[in-house]
Amino acid sequence: AFAQEKITAIKAGKLFDSEKGTFLNNQVILIKDNLISEVGSNVKIPANAEVIDLSTKTVLPGLIDCHTHITGQPENYMEDLFRKSPVDVAITAHIYAKRTLEAGFTTCRDVGASEYIDVALRNAINAGKVPGPRLYVAGFFIGATGSHGDLTGFSPNVHFQQGSGVADGVDGVRKMVRTNVKYGVDLIKFGATAGVLSEEESVGAPQYSQEEMNAIVAEAHLWGKKVAAHAHGTEGIIMAVKAGVSSIEHGSFVNEEGIRLMKEKGTYLVADIYNDDFILSEYSKMGVPQKIIEKEKLVGRLQRENFQKAVKAGVKVAYGTDSGVYPHGDNAKQFFYMVKFGLTPIQAIQAATINAADLIGIKDKAGSISTGKWADIVAVDGDPQQDITLIEKKMVFVMKDGKVYKNQ
Ligand code: ARG
């Protein structure tokens, strides 16, 4: 005999319609196995359904973080860089995946990990072996010699012994894209400009030529992969947008021209505007060099102000936090800053649902609570429209793919 399909009914006191940007009262969501089969106020609950009562809660589509490094998080600068093997990292990665899921993030992009640990984690999660968000992963961060993606600032005797995403020249970067694709990535991430948490001098200087950026994007598109560009600097942002990336990560020093181009090309901004708090309060204690702290001081405040300018101008925004820079599970702390710097609570939740699903390319399956989509559903105690921080403090229910991972 065939196994009977599992039917679940969720009674939602308030339900966020992320496509329309409104809250609906007293809705019923019917779930058959892992998919949403019906949503509305007049849905009849079948007698054999398991009923989940969230009639005093606010129900949202599962949240999506488009910028995570879910495989690890910082403990100590030198230890993390030089005393942890990829195996050490791999063995604890599942802990962070579970924490992220329990915080309400049912889907994440992982935008850079060593040794394809992210690919292995994604596969283990998809196979149901470990709990975690549905992952879309980038494998090795592709970066030039001496860039944010290289090991810089140490003796020439210190270099990557195993694989890395360091690649130079048009042929070199094309080969690195192919290598990442060969080992199973879902998207390509590369460093268009310098960064903060690495020891090269600049924060924002371009680190690839226009030709190299164009080649990365063209090659990725041949293989059907979208491209995310790490880009803090003004010029590098413009170059990456011109090359055709789907998202600018960080976007710290974006200027008017960058904003105009992003609007014109529909490029998403994924700005990690929470983690400055964590870096400035904790990183010195972890032995992070003062040089890096100084770079953070250049970036943090300006990034938030420029985020606000981009939002005002109408650039598309998707939620992304750079988790792994700060502890996993705190992903929702960024909502507060996104609202403080220009989004309405509704727009901020849209950034983490429908917009994020659009950026990843899974809008037909995720990002809203609608018929035919994956049953990725979370609930908050209270009204996040009144107080957006309830999402970080009162995440009481998490369902992913029709399975409940947290209930109170
Ligand atoms: N991974 C990023 C970098 O090292 C983190 C930047 C964090 N700071 C910030 N204000 N967003 O460049």
PDB file of N, CA and C in Angstrom, residues 287-349:
ATOM      1  N   GLY A 287      41.826  38.776  19.511  1.00  0.00           N
ATOM      2  CA  GLY A 287      43.166  38.875  18.935  1.00  0.00           C
ATOM      3  C   GLY A 287      43.209  39.370  17.499  1.00  0.00           C
ATOM      4  N   VAL A 288      42.135  39.972  17.056  1.00  0.00           N
ATOM      5  CA  VAL A 288      42.125  40.504  15.686  1.00  0.00           C
ATOM      6  C   VAL A 288      42.997  41.770  15.651  1.00  0.00           C
ATOM      7  N   PRO A 289      43.907  41.871  14.671  1.00  0.00           N
ATOM      8  CA  PRO A 289      44.816  43.012  14.617  1.00  0.00           C
ATOM      9  C   PRO A 289      44.094  44.359  14.536  1.00  0.00           C
ATOM     10  N   GLN A 290      44.707  45.347  15.169  1.00  0.00           N
ATOM     11  CA  GLN A 290      44.147  46.699  15.205  1.00  0.00           C
ATOM     12  C   GLN A 290      43.900  47.239  13.793  1.00  0.00           C
ATOM     13  N   LYS A 291      44.774  46.852  12.875  1.00  0.00           N
ATOM     14  CA  LYS A 291      44.635  47.279  11.482  1.00  0.00           C
ATOM     15  C   LYS A 291      43.244  46.941  10.917  1.00  0.00           C
ATOM     16  N   ILE A 292      42.771  45.777  11.285  1.00  0.00           N
ATOM     17  CA  ILE A 292      41.446  45.340  10.811  1.00  0.00           C
ATOM     18  C   ILE A 292      40.336  46.119  11.518  1.00  0.00           C
ATOM     19  N   ILE A 293      40.523  46.334  12.812  1.00  0.00           N
ATOM     20  CA  ILE A 293      39.524  47.112  13.566  1.00  0.00           C
ATOM     21  C   ILE A 293      39.406  48.521  12.968  1.00  0.00           C
ATOM     22  N   GLU A 294      40.558  49.089  12.602  1.00  0.00           N
ATOM     23  CA  GLU A 294      40.531  50.430  11.991  1.00  0.00           C
ATOM     24  C   GLU A 294      39.766  50.406  10.664  1.00  0.00           C
ATOM     25  N   LYS A 295      39.949  49.356   9.896  1.00  0.00           N
ATOM     26  CA  LYS A 295      39.210  49.251   8.628  1.00  0.00           C
ATOM     27  C   LYS A 295      37.704  49.182   8.904  1.00  0.00           C
ATOM     28  N   GLU A 296      37.337  48.425   9.935  1.00  0.00           N
ATOM     29  CA  GLU A 296      35.912  48.323  10.276  1.00  0.00           C
ATOM     30  C   GLU A 296      35.350  49.695  10.630  1.00  0.00           C
ATOM     31  N   LYS A 297      36.156  50.492  11.334  1.00  0.00           N
ATOM     32  CA  LYS A 297      35.677  51.831  11.714  1.00  0.00           C
ATOM     33  C   LYS A 297      35.433  52.706  10.483  1.00  0.00           C
ATOM     34  N   LEU A 298      36.211  52.469   9.425  1.00  0.00           N
ATOM     35  CA  LEU A 298      35.981  53.220   8.185  1.00  0.00           C
ATOM     36  C   LEU A 298      34.664  52.806   7.513  1.00  0.00           C
ATOM     37  N   VAL A 299      34.345  51.540   7.655  1.00  0.00           N
ATOM     38  CA  VAL A 299      33.235  50.982   6.877  1.00  0.00           C
ATOM     39  C   VAL A 299      31.881  51.090   7.583  1.00  0.00           C
ATOM     40  N   GLY A 300      31.854  50.703   8.863  1.00  0.00           N
ATOM     41  CA  GLY A 300      30.585  50.467   9.573  1.00  0.00           C
ATOM     42  C   GLY A 300      29.525  51.542   9.407  1.00  0.00           C
ATOM     43  N   ARG A 301      29.856  52.762   9.809  1.00  0.00           N
ATOM     44  CA  ARG A 301      28.843  53.816   9.811  1.00  0.00           C
ATOM     45  C   ARG A 301      28.463  54.227   8.380  1.00  0.00           C
ATOM     46  N   LEU A 302      29.495  54.371   7.539  1.00  0.00           N
ATOM     47  CA  LEU A 302      29.228  54.767   6.148  1.00  0.00           C
ATOM     48  C   LEU A 302      28.357  53.739   5.425  1.00  0.00           C
ATOM     49  N   GLN A 303      28.605  52.478   5.710  1.00  0.00           N
ATOM     50  CA  GLN A 303      27.815  51.427   5.056  1.00  0.00           C
ATOM     51  C   GLN A 303      26.334  51.589   5.389  1.00  0.00           C
ATOM     52  N   ARG A 304      26.047  51.897   6.652  1.00  0.00           N
ATOM     53  CA  ARG A 304      24.648  52.071   7.058  1.00  0.00           C
ATOM     54  C   ARG A 304      24.036  53.307   6.378  1.00  0.00           C
ATOM     55  N   GLU A 305      24.807  54.394   6.326  1.00  0.00           N
ATOM     56  CA  GLU A 305      24.287  55.607   5.675  1.00  0.00           C
ATOM     57  C   GLU A 305      24.054  55.380   4.183  1.00  0.00           C
ATOM     58  N   ASN A 306      24.977  54.692   3.558  1.00  0.00           N
ATOM     59  CA  ASN A 306      24.825  54.449   2.116  1.00  0.00           C
ATOM     60  C   ASN A 306      23.719  53.439   1.814  1.00  0.00           C
ATOM     61  N   PHE A 307      23.519  52.523   2.753  1.00  0.00           N
ATOM     62  CA  PHE A 307      22.374  51.613   2.628  1.00  0.00           C
ATOM     63  C   PHE A 307      21.084  52.438   2.569  1.00  0.00           C
ATOM     64  N   GLN A 308      20.997  53.403   3.476  1.00  0.00           N
ATOM     65  CA  GLN A 308      19.805  54.262   3.521  1.00  0.00           C
ATOM     66  C   GLN A 308      19.614  55.027   2.209  1.00  0.00           C
ATOM     67  N   LYS A 309      20.727  55.525   1.649  1.00  0.00           N
ATOM     68  CA  LYS A 309      20.638  56.242   0.362  1.00  0.00           C
ATOM     69  C   LYS A 309      20.139  55.313  -0.742  1.00  0.00           C
ATOM     70  N   ALA A 310      20.676  54.105  -0.756  1.00  0.00           N
ATOM     71  CA  ALA A 310      20.287  53.145  -1.800  1.00  0.00           C
ATOM     72  C   ALA A 310      18.811  52.779  -1.666  1.00  0.00           C
ATOM     73  N   VAL A 311      18.371  52.591  -0.418  1.00  0.00           N
ATOM     74  CA  VAL A 311      16.965  52.259  -0.166  1.00  0.00           C
ATOM     75  C   VAL A 311      16.066  53.391  -0.654  1.00  0.00           C
ATOM     76  N   LYS A 312      16.431  54.618  -0.304  1.00  0.00           N
ATOM     77  CA  LYS A 312      15.640  55.786  -0.719  1.00  0.00           C
ATOM     78  C   LYS A 312      15.540  55.878  -2.235  1.00  0.00           C
ATOM     79  N   ALA A 313      16.650  55.527  -2.904  1.00  0.00           N
ATOM     80  CA  ALA A 313      16.681  55.618  -4.367  1.00  0.00           C
ATOM     81  C   ALA A 313      15.907  54.469  -5.024  1.00  0.00           C
ATOM     82  N   GLY A 314      15.556  53.445  -4.235  1.00  0.00           N
ATOM     83  CA  GLY A 314      14.759  52.349  -4.786  1.00  0.00           C
ATOM     84  C   GLY A 314      15.559  51.162  -5.289  1.00  0.00           C
ATOM     85  N   VAL A 315      16.785  51.008  -4.815  1.00  0.00           N
ATOM     86  CA  VAL A 315      17.559  49.799  -5.153  1.00  0.00           C
ATOM     87  C   VAL A 315      16.897  48.594  -4.488  1.00  0.00           C
ATOM     88  N   LYS A 316      16.885  47.460  -5.185  1.00  0.00           N
ATOM     89  CA  LYS A 316      16.303  46.235  -4.616  1.00  0.00           C
ATOM     90  C   LYS A 316      17.208  45.717  -3.502  1.00  0.00           C
ATOM     91  N   VAL A 317      16.585  45.338  -2.401  1.00  0.00           N
ATOM     92  CA  VAL A 317      17.358  44.890  -1.235  1.00  0.00           C
ATOM     93  C   VAL A 317      16.970  43.460  -0.869  1.00  0.00           C
ATOM     94  N   ALA A 318      17.980  42.625  -0.651  1.00  0.00           N
ATOM     95  CA  ALA A 318      17.743  41.290  -0.091  1.00  0.00           C
ATOM     96  C   ALA A 318      18.525  41.168   1.211  1.00  0.00           C
ATOM     97  N   TYR A 319      17.943  40.427   2.145  1.00  0.00           N
ATOM     98  CA  TYR A 319      18.505  40.300   3.493  1.00  0.00           C
ATOM     99  C   TYR A 319      19.757  39.434   3.473  1.00  0.00           C
ATOM    100  N   GLY A 320      20.838  39.944   4.048  1.00  0.00           N
ATOM    101  CA  GLY A 320      22.068  39.152   4.147  1.00  0.00           C
ATOM    102  C   GLY A 320      22.942  39.738   5.229  1.00  0.00           C
ATOM    103  N   THR A 321      23.475  38.883   6.104  1.00  0.00           N
ATOM    104  CA  THR A 321      24.060  39.391   7.347  1.00  0.00           C
ATOM    105  C   THR A 321      25.546  39.115   7.535  1.00  0.00           C
ATOM    106  N   ASP A 322      26.125  38.230   6.726  1.00  0.00           N
ATOM    107  CA  ASP A 322      27.512  37.776   6.957  1.00  0.00           C
ATOM    108  C   ASP A 322      27.631  37.029   8.282  1.00  0.00           C
ATOM    109  N   SER A 323      26.674  36.171   8.563  1.00  0.00           N
ATOM    110  CA  SER A 323      26.783  35.352   9.775  1.00  0.00           C
ATOM    111  C   SER A 323      28.017  34.476   9.642  1.00  0.00           C
ATOM    112  N   GLY A 324      28.639  34.224  10.784  1.00  0.00           N
ATOM    113  CA  GLY A 324      29.963  33.603  10.743  1.00  0.00           C
ATOM    114  C   GLY A 324      31.018  34.657  11.036  1.00  0.00           C
ATOM    115  N   VAL A 325      30.651  35.939  10.758  1.00  0.00           N
ATOM    116  CA  VAL A 325      31.440  37.062  11.270  1.00  0.00           C
ATOM    117  C   VAL A 325      31.010  37.279  12.734  1.00  0.00           C
ATOM    118  N   TYR A 326      29.717  37.093  12.985  1.00  0.00           N
ATOM    119  CA  TYR A 326      29.131  37.133  14.337  1.00  0.00           C
ATOM    120  C   TYR A 326      28.482  35.756  14.544  1.00  0.00           C
ATOM    121  N   PRO A 327      28.066  35.402  15.761  1.00  0.00           N
ATOM    122  CA  PRO A 327      27.577  34.036  16.014  1.00  0.00           C
ATOM    123  C   PRO A 327      26.283  33.680  15.267  1.00  0.00           C
ATOM    124  N   HIS A 328      26.265  32.487  14.729  1.00  0.00           N
ATOM    125  CA  HIS A 328      25.084  31.970  14.050  1.00  0.00           C
ATOM    126  C   HIS A 328      23.907  31.890  15.014  1.00  0.00           C
ATOM    127  N   GLY A 329      22.738  32.160  14.489  1.00  0.00           N
ATOM    128  CA  GLY A 329      21.535  32.165  15.324  1.00  0.00           C
ATOM    129  C   GLY A 329      21.099  33.595  15.631  1.00  0.00           C
ATOM    130  N   ASP A 330      22.035  34.535  15.501  1.00  0.00           N
ATOM    131  CA  ASP A 330      21.700  35.945  15.713  1.00  0.00           C
ATOM    132  C   ASP A 330      21.341  36.640  14.393  1.00  0.00           C
ATOM    133  N   ASN A 331      21.049  35.852  13.374  1.00  0.00           N
ATOM    134  CA  ASN A 331      20.828  36.409  12.029  1.00  0.00           C
ATOM    135  C   ASN A 331      19.750  37.486  11.993  1.00  0.00           C
ATOM    136  N   ALA A 332      18.753  37.376  12.893  1.00  0.00           N
ATOM    137  CA  ALA A 332      17.627  38.313  12.820  1.00  0.00           C
ATOM    138  C   ALA A 332      17.928  39.667  13.457  1.00  0.00           C
ATOM    139  N   LYS A 333      19.105  39.784  14.077  1.00  0.00           N
ATOM    140  CA  LYS A 333      19.425  41.071  14.712  1.00  0.00           C
ATOM    141  C   LYS A 333      19.547  42.211  13.700  1.00  0.00           C
ATOM    142  N   GLN A 334      19.722  41.871  12.441  1.00  0.00           N
ATOM    143  CA  GLN A 334      19.896  42.923  11.430  1.00  0.00           C
ATOM    144  C   GLN A 334      18.588  43.625  11.054  1.00  0.00           C
ATOM    145  N   PHE A 335      17.448  42.999  11.336  1.00  0.00           N
ATOM    146  CA  PHE A 335      16.163  43.645  10.996  1.00  0.00           C
ATOM    147  C   PHE A 335      16.084  45.043  11.610  1.00  0.00           C
ATOM    148  N   PHE A 336      16.522  45.130  12.865  1.00  0.00           N
ATOM    149  CA  PHE A 336      16.474  46.411  13.572  1.00  0.00           C
ATOM    150  C   PHE A 336      17.182  47.513  12.780  1.00  0.00           C
ATOM    151  N   TYR A 337      18.385  47.187  12.279  1.00  0.00           N
ATOM    152  CA  TYR A 337      19.154  48.193  11.550  1.00  0.00           C
ATOM    153  C   TYR A 337      18.559  48.506  10.182  1.00  0.00           C
ATOM    154  N   MET A 338      17.970  47.505   9.561  1.00  0.00           N
ATOM    155  CA  MET A 338      17.379  47.757   8.245  1.00  0.00           C
ATOM    156  C   MET A 338      16.188  48.697   8.367  1.00  0.00           C
ATOM    157  N   VAL A 339      15.477  48.581   9.499  1.00  0.00           N
ATOM    158  CA  VAL A 339      14.344  49.486   9.732  1.00  0.00           C
ATOM    159  C   VAL A 339      14.855  50.863  10.165  1.00  0.00           C
ATOM    160  N   LYS A 340      15.887  50.853  11.005  1.00  0.00           N
ATOM    161  CA  LYS A 340      16.467  52.134  11.438  1.00  0.00           C
ATOM    162  C   LYS A 340      17.020  52.922  10.242  1.00  0.00           C
ATOM    163  N   PHE A 341      17.557  52.195   9.260  1.00  0.00           N
ATOM    164  CA  PHE A 341      18.173  52.867   8.114  1.00  0.00           C
ATOM    165  C   PHE A 341      17.331  52.761   6.847  1.00  0.00           C
ATOM    166  N   GLY A 342      16.026  52.949   6.982  1.00  0.00           N
ATOM    167  CA  GLY A 342      15.237  53.286   5.805  1.00  0.00           C
ATOM    168  C   GLY A 342      14.137  52.355   5.347  1.00  0.00           C
ATOM    169  N   LEU A 343      14.157  51.078   5.766  1.00  0.00           N
ATOM    170  CA  LEU A 343      13.066  50.209   5.311  1.00  0.00           C
ATOM    171  C   LEU A 343      11.919  50.265   6.308  1.00  0.00           C
ATOM    172  N   THR A 344      10.701  50.066   5.832  1.00  0.00           N
ATOM    173  CA  THR A 344       9.594  49.842   6.749  1.00  0.00           C
ATOM    174  C   THR A 344       9.728  48.403   7.255  1.00  0.00           C
ATOM    175  N   PRO A 345       9.088  48.067   8.382  1.00  0.00           N
ATOM    176  CA  PRO A 345       9.127  46.672   8.844  1.00  0.00           C
ATOM    177  C   PRO A 345       8.654  45.706   7.744  1.00  0.00           C
ATOM    178  N   ILE A 346       7.638  46.094   7.022  1.00  0.00           N
ATOM    179  CA  ILE A 346       7.132  45.227   5.952  1.00  0.00           C
ATOM    180  C   ILE A 346       8.198  45.028   4.869  1.00  0.00           C
ATOM    181  N   GLN A 347       8.858  46.096   4.487  1.00  0.00           N
ATOM    182  CA  GLN A 347       9.918  45.965   3.459  1.00  0.00           C
ATOM    183  C   GLN A 347      11.088  45.128   3.965  1.00  0.00           C
ATOM    184  N   ALA A 348      11.392  45.264   5.244  1.00  0.00           N
ATOM    185  CA  ALA A 348      12.509  44.485   5.797  1.00  0.00           C
ATOM    186  C   ALA A 348      12.179  42.987   5.758  1.00  0.00           C
ATOM    187  N   ILE A 349      10.939  42.651   6.101  1.00  0.00           N
ATOM    188  CA  ILE A 349      10.557  41.229   6.065  1.00  0.00           C
ATOM    189  C   ILE A 349      10.476  40.749   4.611  1.00  0.00           C
TER     190      ILE A 349
END
